[in-house]
Coordinates of C-alpha atoms in Angstrom, one line a residue:
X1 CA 66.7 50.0 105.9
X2 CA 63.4 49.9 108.0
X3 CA 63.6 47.8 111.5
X4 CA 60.9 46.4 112.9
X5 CA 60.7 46.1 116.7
X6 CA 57.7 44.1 118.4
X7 CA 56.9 45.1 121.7
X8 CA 54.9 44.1 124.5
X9 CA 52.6 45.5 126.9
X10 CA 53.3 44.8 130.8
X11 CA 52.2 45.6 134.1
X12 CA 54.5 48.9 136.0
X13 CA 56.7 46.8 138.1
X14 CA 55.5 49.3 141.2
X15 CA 51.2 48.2 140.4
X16 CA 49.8 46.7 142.7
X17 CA 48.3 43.6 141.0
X18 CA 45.2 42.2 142.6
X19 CA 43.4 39.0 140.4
X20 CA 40.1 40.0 139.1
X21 CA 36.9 38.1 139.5
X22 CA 37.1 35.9 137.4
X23 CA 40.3 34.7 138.7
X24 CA 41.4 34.3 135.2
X25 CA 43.2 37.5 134.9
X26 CA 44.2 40.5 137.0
X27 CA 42.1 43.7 137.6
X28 CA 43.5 46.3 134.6
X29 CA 40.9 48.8 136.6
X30 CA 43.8 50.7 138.5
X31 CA 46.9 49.0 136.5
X32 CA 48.8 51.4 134.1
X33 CA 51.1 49.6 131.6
X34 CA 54.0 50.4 130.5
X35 CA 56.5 48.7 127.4
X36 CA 58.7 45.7 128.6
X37 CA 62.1 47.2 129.6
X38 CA 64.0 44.4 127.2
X39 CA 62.0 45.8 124.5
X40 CA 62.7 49.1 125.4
X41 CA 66.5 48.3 124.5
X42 CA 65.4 46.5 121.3
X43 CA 64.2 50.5 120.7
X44 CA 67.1 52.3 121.6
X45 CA 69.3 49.9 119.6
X46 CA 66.9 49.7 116.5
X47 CA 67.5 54.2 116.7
X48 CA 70.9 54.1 117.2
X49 CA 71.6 51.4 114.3
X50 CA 69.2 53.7 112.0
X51 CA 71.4 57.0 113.2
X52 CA 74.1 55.8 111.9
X53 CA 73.0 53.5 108.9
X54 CA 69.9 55.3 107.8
X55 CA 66.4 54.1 107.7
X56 CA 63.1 53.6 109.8
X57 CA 62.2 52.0 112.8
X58 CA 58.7 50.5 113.3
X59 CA 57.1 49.6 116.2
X60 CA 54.6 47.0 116.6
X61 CA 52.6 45.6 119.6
X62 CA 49.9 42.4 119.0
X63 CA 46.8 42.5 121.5
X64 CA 43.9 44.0 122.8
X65 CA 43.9 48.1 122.9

């Protein structure tokens, strides 16, 4: 069995977010980032399932670097 898990890139809930200059986006300058936390469960429960039943998990994030 291989489970796939997407995951997604966010801002450290304790950044300080400031809007860059553009005012389209924030400053990533200073901002680390870190995997959404409901996708970090998706990632414990994809390994847990795969302890028991076998298999793979792959992870997979869409987006810039």
């Amino acid at each position: 069995m291989r489970i796939a898990v997407c995951v997604k890139q966010v801002p450290d809930t304790e950044a300080q977010l400031r809007i860059a200059a553009d005012g389209r986006w924030i400053d990533e300058e200073e901002v680390r980032f870190v995997v959404n936390e409901s996708d970090d469960y998706a990632i414990e429960e994809a390994l847990a399932v795969t302890e028991k039943a076998g298999g793979e998990v792959v992870v997979f994030c869409l987006g810039p670097e």
